[in-house]
GROMACS .gro file of C-alpha atoms in nm:
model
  388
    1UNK     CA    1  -4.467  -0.926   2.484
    2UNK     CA    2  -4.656  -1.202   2.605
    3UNK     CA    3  -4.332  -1.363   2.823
    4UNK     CA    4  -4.331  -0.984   2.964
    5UNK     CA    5  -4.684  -0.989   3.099
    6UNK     CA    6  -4.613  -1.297   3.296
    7UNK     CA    7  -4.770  -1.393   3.636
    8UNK     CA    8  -4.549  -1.127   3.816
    9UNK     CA    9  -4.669  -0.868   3.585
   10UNK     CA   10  -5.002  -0.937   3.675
   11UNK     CA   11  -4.978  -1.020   3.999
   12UNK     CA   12  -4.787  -0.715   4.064
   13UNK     CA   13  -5.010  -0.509   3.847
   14UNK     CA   14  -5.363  -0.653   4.056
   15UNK     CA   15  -5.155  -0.585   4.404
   16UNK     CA   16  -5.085  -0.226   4.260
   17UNK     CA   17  -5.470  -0.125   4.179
   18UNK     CA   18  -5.616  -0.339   4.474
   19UNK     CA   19  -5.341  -0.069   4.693
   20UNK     CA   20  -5.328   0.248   4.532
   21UNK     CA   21  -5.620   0.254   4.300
   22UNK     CA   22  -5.508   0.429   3.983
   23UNK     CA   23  -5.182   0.585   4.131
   24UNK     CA   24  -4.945   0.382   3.907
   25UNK     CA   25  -5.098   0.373   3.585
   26UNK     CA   26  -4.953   0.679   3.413
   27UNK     CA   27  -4.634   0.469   3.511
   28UNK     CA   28  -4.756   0.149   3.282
   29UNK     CA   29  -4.758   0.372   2.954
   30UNK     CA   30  -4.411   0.595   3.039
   31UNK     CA   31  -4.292   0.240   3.032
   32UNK     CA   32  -4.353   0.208   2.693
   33UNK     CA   33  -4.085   0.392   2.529
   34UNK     CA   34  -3.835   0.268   2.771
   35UNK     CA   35  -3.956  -0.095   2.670
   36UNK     CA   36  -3.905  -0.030   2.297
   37UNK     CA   37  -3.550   0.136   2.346
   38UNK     CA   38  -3.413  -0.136   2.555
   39UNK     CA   39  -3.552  -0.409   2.346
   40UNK     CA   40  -3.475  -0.230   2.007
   41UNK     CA   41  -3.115  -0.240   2.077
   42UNK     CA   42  -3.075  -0.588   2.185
   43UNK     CA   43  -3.268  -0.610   1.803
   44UNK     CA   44  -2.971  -0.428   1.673
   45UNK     CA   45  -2.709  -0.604   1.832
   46UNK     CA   46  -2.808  -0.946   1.726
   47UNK     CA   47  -2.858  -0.889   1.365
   48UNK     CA   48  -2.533  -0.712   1.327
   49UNK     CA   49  -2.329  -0.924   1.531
   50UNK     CA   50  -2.493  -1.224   1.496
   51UNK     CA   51  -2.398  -1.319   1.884
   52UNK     CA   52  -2.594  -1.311   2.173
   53UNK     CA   53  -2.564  -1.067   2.500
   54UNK     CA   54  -2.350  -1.263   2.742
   55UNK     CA   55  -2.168  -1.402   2.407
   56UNK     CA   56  -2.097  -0.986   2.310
   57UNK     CA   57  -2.027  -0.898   2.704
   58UNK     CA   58  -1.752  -1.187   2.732
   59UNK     CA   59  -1.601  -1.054   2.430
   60UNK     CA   60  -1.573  -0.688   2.546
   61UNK     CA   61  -1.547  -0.683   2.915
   62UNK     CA   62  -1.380  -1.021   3.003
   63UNK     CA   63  -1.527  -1.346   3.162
   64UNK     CA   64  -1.524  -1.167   3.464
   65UNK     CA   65  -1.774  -0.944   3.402
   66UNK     CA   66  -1.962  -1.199   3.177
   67UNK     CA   67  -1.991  -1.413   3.514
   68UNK     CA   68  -2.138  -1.138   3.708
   69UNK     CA   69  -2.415  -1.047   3.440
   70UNK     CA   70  -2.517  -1.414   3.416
   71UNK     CA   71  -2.515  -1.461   3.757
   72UNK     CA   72  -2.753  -1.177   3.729
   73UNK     CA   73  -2.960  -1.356   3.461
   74UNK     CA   74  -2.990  -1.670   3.675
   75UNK     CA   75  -3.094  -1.496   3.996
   76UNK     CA   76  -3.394  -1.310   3.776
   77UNK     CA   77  -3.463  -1.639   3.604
   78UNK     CA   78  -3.514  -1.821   3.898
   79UNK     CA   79  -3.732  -1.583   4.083
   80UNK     CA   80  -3.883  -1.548   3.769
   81UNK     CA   81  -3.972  -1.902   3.718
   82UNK     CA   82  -4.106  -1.920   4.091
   83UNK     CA   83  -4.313  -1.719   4.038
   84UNK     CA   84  -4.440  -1.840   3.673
   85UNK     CA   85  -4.492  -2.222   3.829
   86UNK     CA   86  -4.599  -2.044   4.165
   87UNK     CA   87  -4.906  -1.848   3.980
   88UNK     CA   88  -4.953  -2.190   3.743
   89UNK     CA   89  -5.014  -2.387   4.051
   90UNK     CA   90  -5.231  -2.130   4.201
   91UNK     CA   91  -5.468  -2.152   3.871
   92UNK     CA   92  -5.454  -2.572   3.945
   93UNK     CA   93  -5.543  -2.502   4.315
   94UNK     CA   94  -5.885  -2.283   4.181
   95UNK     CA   95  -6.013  -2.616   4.049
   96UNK     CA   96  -5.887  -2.819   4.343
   97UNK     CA   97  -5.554  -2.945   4.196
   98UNK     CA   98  -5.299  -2.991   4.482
   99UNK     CA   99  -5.004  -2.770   4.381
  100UNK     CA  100  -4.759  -3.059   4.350
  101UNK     CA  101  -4.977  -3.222   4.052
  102UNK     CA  102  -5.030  -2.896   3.866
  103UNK     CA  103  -4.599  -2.817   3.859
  104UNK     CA  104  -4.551  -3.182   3.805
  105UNK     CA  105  -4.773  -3.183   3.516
  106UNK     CA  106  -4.666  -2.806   3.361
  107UNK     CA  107  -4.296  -2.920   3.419
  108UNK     CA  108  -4.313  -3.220   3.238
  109UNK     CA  109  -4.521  -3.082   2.912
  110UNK     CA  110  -4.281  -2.818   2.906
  111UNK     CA  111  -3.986  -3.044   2.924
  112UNK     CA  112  -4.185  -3.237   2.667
  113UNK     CA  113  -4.252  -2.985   2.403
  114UNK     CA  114  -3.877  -2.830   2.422
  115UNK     CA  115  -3.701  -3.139   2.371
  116UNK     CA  116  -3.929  -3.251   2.057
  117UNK     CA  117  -3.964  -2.954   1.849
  118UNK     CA  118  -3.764  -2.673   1.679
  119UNK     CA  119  -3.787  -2.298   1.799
  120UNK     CA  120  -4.061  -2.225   1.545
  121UNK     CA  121  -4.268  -2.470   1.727
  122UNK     CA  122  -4.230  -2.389   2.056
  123UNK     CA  123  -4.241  -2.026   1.973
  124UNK     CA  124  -4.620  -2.066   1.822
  125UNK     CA  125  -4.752  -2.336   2.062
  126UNK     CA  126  -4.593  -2.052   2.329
  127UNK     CA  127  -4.806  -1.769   2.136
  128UNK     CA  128  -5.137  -1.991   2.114
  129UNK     CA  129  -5.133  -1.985   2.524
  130UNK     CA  130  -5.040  -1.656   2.527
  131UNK     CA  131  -5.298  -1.523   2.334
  132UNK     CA  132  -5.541  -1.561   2.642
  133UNK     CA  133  -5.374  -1.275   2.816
  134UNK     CA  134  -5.579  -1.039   2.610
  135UNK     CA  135  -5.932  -1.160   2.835
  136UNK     CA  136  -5.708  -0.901   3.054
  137UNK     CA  137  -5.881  -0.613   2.832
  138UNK     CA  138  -6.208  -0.752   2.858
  139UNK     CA  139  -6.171  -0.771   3.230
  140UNK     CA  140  -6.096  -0.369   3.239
  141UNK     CA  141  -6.376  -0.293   3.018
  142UNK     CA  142  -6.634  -0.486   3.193
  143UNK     CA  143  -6.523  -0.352   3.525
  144UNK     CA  144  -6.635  -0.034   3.418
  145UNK     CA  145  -6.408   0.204   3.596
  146UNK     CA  146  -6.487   0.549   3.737
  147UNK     CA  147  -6.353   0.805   3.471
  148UNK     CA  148  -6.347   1.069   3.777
  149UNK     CA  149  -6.145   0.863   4.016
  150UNK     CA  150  -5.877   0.787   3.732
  151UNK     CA  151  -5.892   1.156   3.680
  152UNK     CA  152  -5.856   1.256   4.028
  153UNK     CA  153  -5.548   0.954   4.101
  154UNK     CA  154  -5.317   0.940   3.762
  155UNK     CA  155  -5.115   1.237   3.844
  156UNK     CA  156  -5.100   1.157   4.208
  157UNK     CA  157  -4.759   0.989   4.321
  158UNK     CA  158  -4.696   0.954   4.682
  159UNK     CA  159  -4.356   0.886   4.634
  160UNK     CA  160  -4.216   0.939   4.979
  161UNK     CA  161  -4.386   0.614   5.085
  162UNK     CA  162  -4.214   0.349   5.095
  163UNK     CA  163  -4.509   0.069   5.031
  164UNK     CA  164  -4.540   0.321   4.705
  165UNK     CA  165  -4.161   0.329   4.625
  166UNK     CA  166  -4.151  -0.091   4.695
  167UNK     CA  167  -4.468  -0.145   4.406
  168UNK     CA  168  -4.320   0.140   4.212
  169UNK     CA  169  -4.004  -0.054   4.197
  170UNK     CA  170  -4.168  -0.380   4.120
  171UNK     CA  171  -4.363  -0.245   3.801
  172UNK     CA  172  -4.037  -0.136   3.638
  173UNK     CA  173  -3.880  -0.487   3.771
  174UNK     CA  174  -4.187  -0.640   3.625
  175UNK     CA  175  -4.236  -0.489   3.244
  176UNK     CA  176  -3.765  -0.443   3.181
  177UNK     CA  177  -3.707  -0.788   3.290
  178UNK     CA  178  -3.309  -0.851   3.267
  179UNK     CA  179  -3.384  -1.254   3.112
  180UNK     CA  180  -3.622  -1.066   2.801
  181UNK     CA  181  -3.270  -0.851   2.741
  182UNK     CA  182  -3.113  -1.201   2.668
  183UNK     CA  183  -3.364  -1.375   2.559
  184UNK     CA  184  -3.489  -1.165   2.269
  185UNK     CA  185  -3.109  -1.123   2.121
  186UNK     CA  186  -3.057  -1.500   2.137
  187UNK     CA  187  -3.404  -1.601   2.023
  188UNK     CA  188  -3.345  -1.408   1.680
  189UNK     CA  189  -3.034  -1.520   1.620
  190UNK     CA  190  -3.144  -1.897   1.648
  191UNK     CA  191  -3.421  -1.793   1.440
  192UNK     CA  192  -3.177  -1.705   1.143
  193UNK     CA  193  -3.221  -1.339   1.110
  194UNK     CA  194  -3.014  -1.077   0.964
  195UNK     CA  195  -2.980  -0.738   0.872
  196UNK     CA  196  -3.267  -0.800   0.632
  197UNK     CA  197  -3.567  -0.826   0.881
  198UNK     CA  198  -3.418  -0.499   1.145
  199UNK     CA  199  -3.725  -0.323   0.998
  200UNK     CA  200  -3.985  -0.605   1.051
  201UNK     CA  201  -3.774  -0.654   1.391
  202UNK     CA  202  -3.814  -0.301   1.479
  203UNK     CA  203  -4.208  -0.303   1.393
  204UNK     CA  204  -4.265  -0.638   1.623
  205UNK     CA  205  -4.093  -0.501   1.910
  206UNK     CA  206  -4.305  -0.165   1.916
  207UNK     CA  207  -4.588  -0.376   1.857
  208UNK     CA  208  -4.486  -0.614   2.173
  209UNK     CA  209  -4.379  -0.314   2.378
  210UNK     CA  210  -4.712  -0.120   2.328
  211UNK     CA  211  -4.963  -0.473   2.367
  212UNK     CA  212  -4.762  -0.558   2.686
  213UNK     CA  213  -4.847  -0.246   2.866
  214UNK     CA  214  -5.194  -0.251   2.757
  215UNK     CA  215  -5.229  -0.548   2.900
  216UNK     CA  216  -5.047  -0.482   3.205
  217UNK     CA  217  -5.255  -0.127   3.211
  218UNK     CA  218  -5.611  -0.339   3.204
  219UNK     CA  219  -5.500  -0.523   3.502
  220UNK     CA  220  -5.436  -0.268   3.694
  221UNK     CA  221  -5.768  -0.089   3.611
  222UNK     CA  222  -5.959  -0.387   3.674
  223UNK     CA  223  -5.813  -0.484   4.036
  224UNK     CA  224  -5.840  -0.056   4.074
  225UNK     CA  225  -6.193  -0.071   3.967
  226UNK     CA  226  -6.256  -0.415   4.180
  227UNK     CA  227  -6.139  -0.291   4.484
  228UNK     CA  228  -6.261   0.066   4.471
  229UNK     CA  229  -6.312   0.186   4.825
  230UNK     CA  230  -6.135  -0.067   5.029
  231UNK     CA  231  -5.811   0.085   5.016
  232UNK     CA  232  -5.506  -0.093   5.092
  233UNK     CA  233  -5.601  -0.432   4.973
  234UNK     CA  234  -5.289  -0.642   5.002
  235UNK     CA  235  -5.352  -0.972   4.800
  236UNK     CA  236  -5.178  -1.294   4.887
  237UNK     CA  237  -5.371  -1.566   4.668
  238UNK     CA  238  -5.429  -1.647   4.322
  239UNK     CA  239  -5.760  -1.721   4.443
  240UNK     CA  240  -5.827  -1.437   4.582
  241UNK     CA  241  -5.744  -1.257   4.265
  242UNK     CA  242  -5.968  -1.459   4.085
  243UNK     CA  243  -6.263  -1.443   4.282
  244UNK     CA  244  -6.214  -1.042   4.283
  245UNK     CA  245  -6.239  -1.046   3.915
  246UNK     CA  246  -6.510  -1.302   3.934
  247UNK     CA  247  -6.716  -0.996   4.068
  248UNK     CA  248  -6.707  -0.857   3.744
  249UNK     CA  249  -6.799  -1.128   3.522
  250UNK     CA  250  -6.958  -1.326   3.762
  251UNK     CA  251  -6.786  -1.641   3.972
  252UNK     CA  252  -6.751  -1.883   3.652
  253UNK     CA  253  -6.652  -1.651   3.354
  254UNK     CA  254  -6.463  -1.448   3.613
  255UNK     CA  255  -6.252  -1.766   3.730
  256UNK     CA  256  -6.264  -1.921   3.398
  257UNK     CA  257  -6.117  -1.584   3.190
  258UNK     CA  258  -5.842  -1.524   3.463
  259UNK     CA  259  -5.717  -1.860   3.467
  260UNK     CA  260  -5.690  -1.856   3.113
  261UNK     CA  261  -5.491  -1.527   3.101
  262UNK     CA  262  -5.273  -1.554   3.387
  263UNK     CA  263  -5.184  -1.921   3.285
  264UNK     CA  264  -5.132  -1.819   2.927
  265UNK     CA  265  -4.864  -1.566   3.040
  266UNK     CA  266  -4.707  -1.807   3.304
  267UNK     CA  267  -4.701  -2.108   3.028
  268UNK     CA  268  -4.532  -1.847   2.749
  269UNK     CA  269  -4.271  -1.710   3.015
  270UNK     CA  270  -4.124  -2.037   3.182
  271UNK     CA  271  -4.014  -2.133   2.834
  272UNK     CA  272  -3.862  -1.856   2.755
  273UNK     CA  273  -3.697  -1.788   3.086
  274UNK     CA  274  -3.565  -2.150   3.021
  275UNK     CA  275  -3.428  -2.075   2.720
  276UNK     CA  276  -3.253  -1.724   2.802
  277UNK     CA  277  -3.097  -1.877   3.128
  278UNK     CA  278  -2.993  -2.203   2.867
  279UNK     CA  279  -2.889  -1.955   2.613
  280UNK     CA  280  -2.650  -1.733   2.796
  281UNK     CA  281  -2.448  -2.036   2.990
  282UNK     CA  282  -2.381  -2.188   2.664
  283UNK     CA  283  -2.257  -1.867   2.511
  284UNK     CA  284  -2.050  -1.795   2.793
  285UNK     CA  285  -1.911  -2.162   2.723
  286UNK     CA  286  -1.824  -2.106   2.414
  287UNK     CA  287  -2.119  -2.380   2.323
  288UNK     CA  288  -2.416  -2.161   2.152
  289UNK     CA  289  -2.653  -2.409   2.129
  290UNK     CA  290  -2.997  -2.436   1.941
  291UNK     CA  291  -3.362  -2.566   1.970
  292UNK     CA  292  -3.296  -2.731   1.585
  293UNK     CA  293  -3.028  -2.941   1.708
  294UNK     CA  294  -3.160  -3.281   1.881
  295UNK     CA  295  -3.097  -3.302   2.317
  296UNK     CA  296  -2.849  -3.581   2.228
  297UNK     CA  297  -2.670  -3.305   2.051
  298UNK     CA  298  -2.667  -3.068   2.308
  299UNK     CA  299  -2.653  -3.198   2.644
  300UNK     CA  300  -2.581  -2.898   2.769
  301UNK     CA  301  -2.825  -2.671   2.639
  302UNK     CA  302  -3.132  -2.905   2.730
  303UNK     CA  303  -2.976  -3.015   3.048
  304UNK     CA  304  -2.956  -2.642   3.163
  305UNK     CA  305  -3.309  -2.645   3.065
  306UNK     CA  306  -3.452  -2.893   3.290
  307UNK     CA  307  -3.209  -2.843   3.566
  308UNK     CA  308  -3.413  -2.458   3.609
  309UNK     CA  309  -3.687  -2.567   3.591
  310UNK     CA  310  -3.711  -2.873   3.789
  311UNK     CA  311  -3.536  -2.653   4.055
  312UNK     CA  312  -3.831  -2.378   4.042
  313UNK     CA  313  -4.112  -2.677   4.027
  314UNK     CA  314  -3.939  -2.819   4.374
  315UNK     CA  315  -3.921  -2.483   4.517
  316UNK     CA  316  -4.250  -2.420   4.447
  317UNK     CA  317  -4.441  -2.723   4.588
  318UNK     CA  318  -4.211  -2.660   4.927
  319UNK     CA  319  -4.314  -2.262   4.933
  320UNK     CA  320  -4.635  -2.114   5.015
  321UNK     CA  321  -4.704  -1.708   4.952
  322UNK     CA  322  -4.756  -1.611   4.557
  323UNK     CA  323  -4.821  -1.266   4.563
  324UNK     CA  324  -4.551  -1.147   4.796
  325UNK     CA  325  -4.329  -1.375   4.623
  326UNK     CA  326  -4.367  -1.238   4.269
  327UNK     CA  327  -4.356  -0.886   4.397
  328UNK     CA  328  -4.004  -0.990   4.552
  329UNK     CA  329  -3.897  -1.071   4.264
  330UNK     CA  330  -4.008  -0.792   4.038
  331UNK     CA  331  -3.807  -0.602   4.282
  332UNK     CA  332  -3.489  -0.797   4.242
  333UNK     CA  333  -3.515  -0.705   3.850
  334UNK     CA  334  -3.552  -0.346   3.936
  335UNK     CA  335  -3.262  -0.361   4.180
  336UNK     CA  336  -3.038  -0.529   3.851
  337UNK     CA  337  -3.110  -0.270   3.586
  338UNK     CA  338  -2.818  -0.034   3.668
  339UNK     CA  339  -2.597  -0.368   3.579
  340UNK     CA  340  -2.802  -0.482   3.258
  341UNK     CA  341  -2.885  -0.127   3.113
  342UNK     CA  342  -2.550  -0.021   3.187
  343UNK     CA  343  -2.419  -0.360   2.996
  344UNK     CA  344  -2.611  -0.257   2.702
  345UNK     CA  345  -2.566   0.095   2.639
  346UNK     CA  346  -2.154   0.015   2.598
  347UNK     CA  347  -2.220  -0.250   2.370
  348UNK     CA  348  -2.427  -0.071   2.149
  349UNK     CA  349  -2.214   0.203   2.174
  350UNK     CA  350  -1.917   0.012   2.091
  351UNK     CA  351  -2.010  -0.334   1.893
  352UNK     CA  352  -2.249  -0.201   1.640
  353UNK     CA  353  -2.146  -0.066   1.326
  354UNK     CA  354  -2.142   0.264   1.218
  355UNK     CA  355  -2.453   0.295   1.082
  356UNK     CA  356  -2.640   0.145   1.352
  357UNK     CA  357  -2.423   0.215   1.633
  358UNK     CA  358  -2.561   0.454   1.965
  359UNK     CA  359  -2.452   0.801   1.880
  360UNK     CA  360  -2.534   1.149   1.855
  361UNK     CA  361  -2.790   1.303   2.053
  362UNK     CA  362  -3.017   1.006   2.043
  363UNK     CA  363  -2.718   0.850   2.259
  364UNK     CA  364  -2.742   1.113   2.491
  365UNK     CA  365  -3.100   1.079   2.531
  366UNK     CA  366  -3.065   0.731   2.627
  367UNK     CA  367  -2.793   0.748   2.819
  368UNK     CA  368  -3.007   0.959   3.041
  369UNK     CA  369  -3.323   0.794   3.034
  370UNK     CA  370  -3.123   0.428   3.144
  371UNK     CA  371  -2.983   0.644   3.411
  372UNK     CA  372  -3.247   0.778   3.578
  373UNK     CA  373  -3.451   0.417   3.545
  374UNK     CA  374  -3.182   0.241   3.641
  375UNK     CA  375  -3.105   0.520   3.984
  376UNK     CA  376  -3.462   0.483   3.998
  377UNK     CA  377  -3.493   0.109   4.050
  378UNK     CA  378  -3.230   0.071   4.238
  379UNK     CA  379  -3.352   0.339   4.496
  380UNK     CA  380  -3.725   0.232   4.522
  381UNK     CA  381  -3.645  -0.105   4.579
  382UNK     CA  382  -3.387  -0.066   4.834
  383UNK     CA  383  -3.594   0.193   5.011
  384UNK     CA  384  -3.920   0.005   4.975
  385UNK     CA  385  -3.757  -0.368   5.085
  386UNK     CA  386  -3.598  -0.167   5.372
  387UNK     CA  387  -3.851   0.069   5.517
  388UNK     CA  388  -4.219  -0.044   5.315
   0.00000   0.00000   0.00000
């Protein structure tokens, strides 16, 4: 949950209430259940099977396949890291940081922490910056938004435009991110789980889907209730951002409590998108490797690693635009869910057991729902990138 509400899920989220006001938040909450099913199956697969996603497609469809969904992974990880180190630098830039300094110095702690401690300890430093993402609901409450303009906007979707369809497209892209597909089934397999902990699995990932689009939710009020009259506010900065929410809790709290948050997101998502994009080479390998085991161990695991991210912290210092970037990029997932929720309905249709396999009605059901989200993605992006 806190990976998911990354920079590009709040960037995107801001850019959506600055634009249309409260026009996309009955989409944040439909989310929800869509968030849980996807995720709940990728719980299913790796405590039955024990392997991870691009370990399981390999095995069923062939390497060919298996190349074409991690090409897939690596194309979201990278735009995801962008913009992770992109919004990072921006919160280094607030204070007068040149962007170079703050990527060089995130880069190198990350790099740091990874290669000196086991997944448990990444995984709670990860959750101790991630924690500030919940100044988010703060921000919404003190913004004090007008009950009769959410009333008035919820229901309303203008979805014959095509700037509508494009941000439309880029919530989805932003909240069922193809990398938390991989990540989450490889991440509790190296944490040793079975069959034993589905139920505590299960609970934890409603939990994380239901948080992360509260979250998500009070950004969007807050940049809805910031920006209330001036419609079609199209952000480009991270300091703009902050200095819109600095109207609500004046310039230092404002500043202080949205650096805190976004970073908190950014810092918990490069490591995992790291680790999925690390994770799913090795599988497809043959080399599943492991935070537990030492880098001198596995070379390739940690070398994957720090090649990504190094990469995205170059990119970065060379690029410019945040906003527009991470909204690009949330759009590219969208565009890939017909590939990764299509990948995961046949496996857990075919690689669970009985018991816990896809079947039945429920089967049905989501067999539907990916197909309309996935159609759906896959035409608001296109039409949004070509005509918004």
């Amino acid at each position: 949950m806190l990976a998911d509400t990354d920079a590009g899920s709040v960037l995107t989220a801001a850019q959506s209430g600055a634009q249309w006001g409260y026009r996309l938040l009955l989409l944040q909450f439909l989310i929800i259940p869509l968030l849980f099913i996807v995720q709940e199956l990728t719980v299913r697969l790796a405590l039955s099977t024990g392997k991870g996603y691009s370990e399981l497609i390999l095995q069923r469809f062939g390497r060919c396949w298996a190349k074409l969904s991690c090409v897939a992974l690596v194309a979201s990880c990278f735009g995801a890291l962008l913009t992770e180190m992109s919004g990072l630098a921006g919160v280094g830039q607030l204070y007068g940081v040149p962007v170079w300094q703050s990527v060089a110095l995130v880069a190198g702690l990350i790099l740091l922490m990874v290669c000196s401690g086991s997944y448990r300890a990444v995984e709670r430093v990860a959750m101790l910056f991630g924690v500030a993402e919940l100044a988010f609901l703060y921000m919404a409450w003190h913004a004090r938004p007008d009950l009769q303009h959410i009333r008035q906007q919820v229901l309303v979707m203008p979805l014959h435009d095509a700037s509508y369809l494009y941000l439309l497209a880029a919530n989805l892209g932003s909240s069922v991110m193809p990398w938390t597909v991989f990540y989450q089934q490889s991440a509790l397999i190296d944490k040793g789980l079975d069959l034993r902990d589905l139920r505590a699995a299960r609970l934890d990932t409603m939990l994380g889907a239901v948080l992360c689009q509260l979250v998500t939710a009070a950004v969007l009020i807050a940049s809805a209730a910031v920006f209330a009259g001036h419609g079609g506010v199209v952000l480009d900065t991270v300091p703009e951002l902050a200095d819109a929410f600095g109207r609500v809790l004046g310039p230092l709290a404002g500043r202080l409590l949205f650096a805190l948050a976004l970073s908190g997101g950014a810092l918990v998502a490069t490591i995992v998108v790291c680790l999925s994009a690390a994770w799913a080479l090795g599988e497809m390998r043959g080399t599943r490797h492991s935070l537990e085991q030492h880098p001198l161990q596995a070379p390739w695991f940690y070398g994957a690693f720090a090649v990504l991210l190094l990469a995205a912290a170059l990119t970065v210092v060379l690029s410019h635009s945040l906003v527009r970037l991470s909204i690009a990029t949330a759009v590219l997932n969208a565009v890939l869910l017909p590939l990764v929720l299509g990948f995961l309905f046949w496996l857990a249709r075919s690689e669970l057991p009985p018991g816990l396999r896809l079947q039945g009605r429920y089967a049905v059901a989501v067999g539907i729902l990916f197909l309309l989200t996935g159609g759906l993605g896959l035409y608001a992006g296109v039409t949004g990138a070509l005509h918004g």
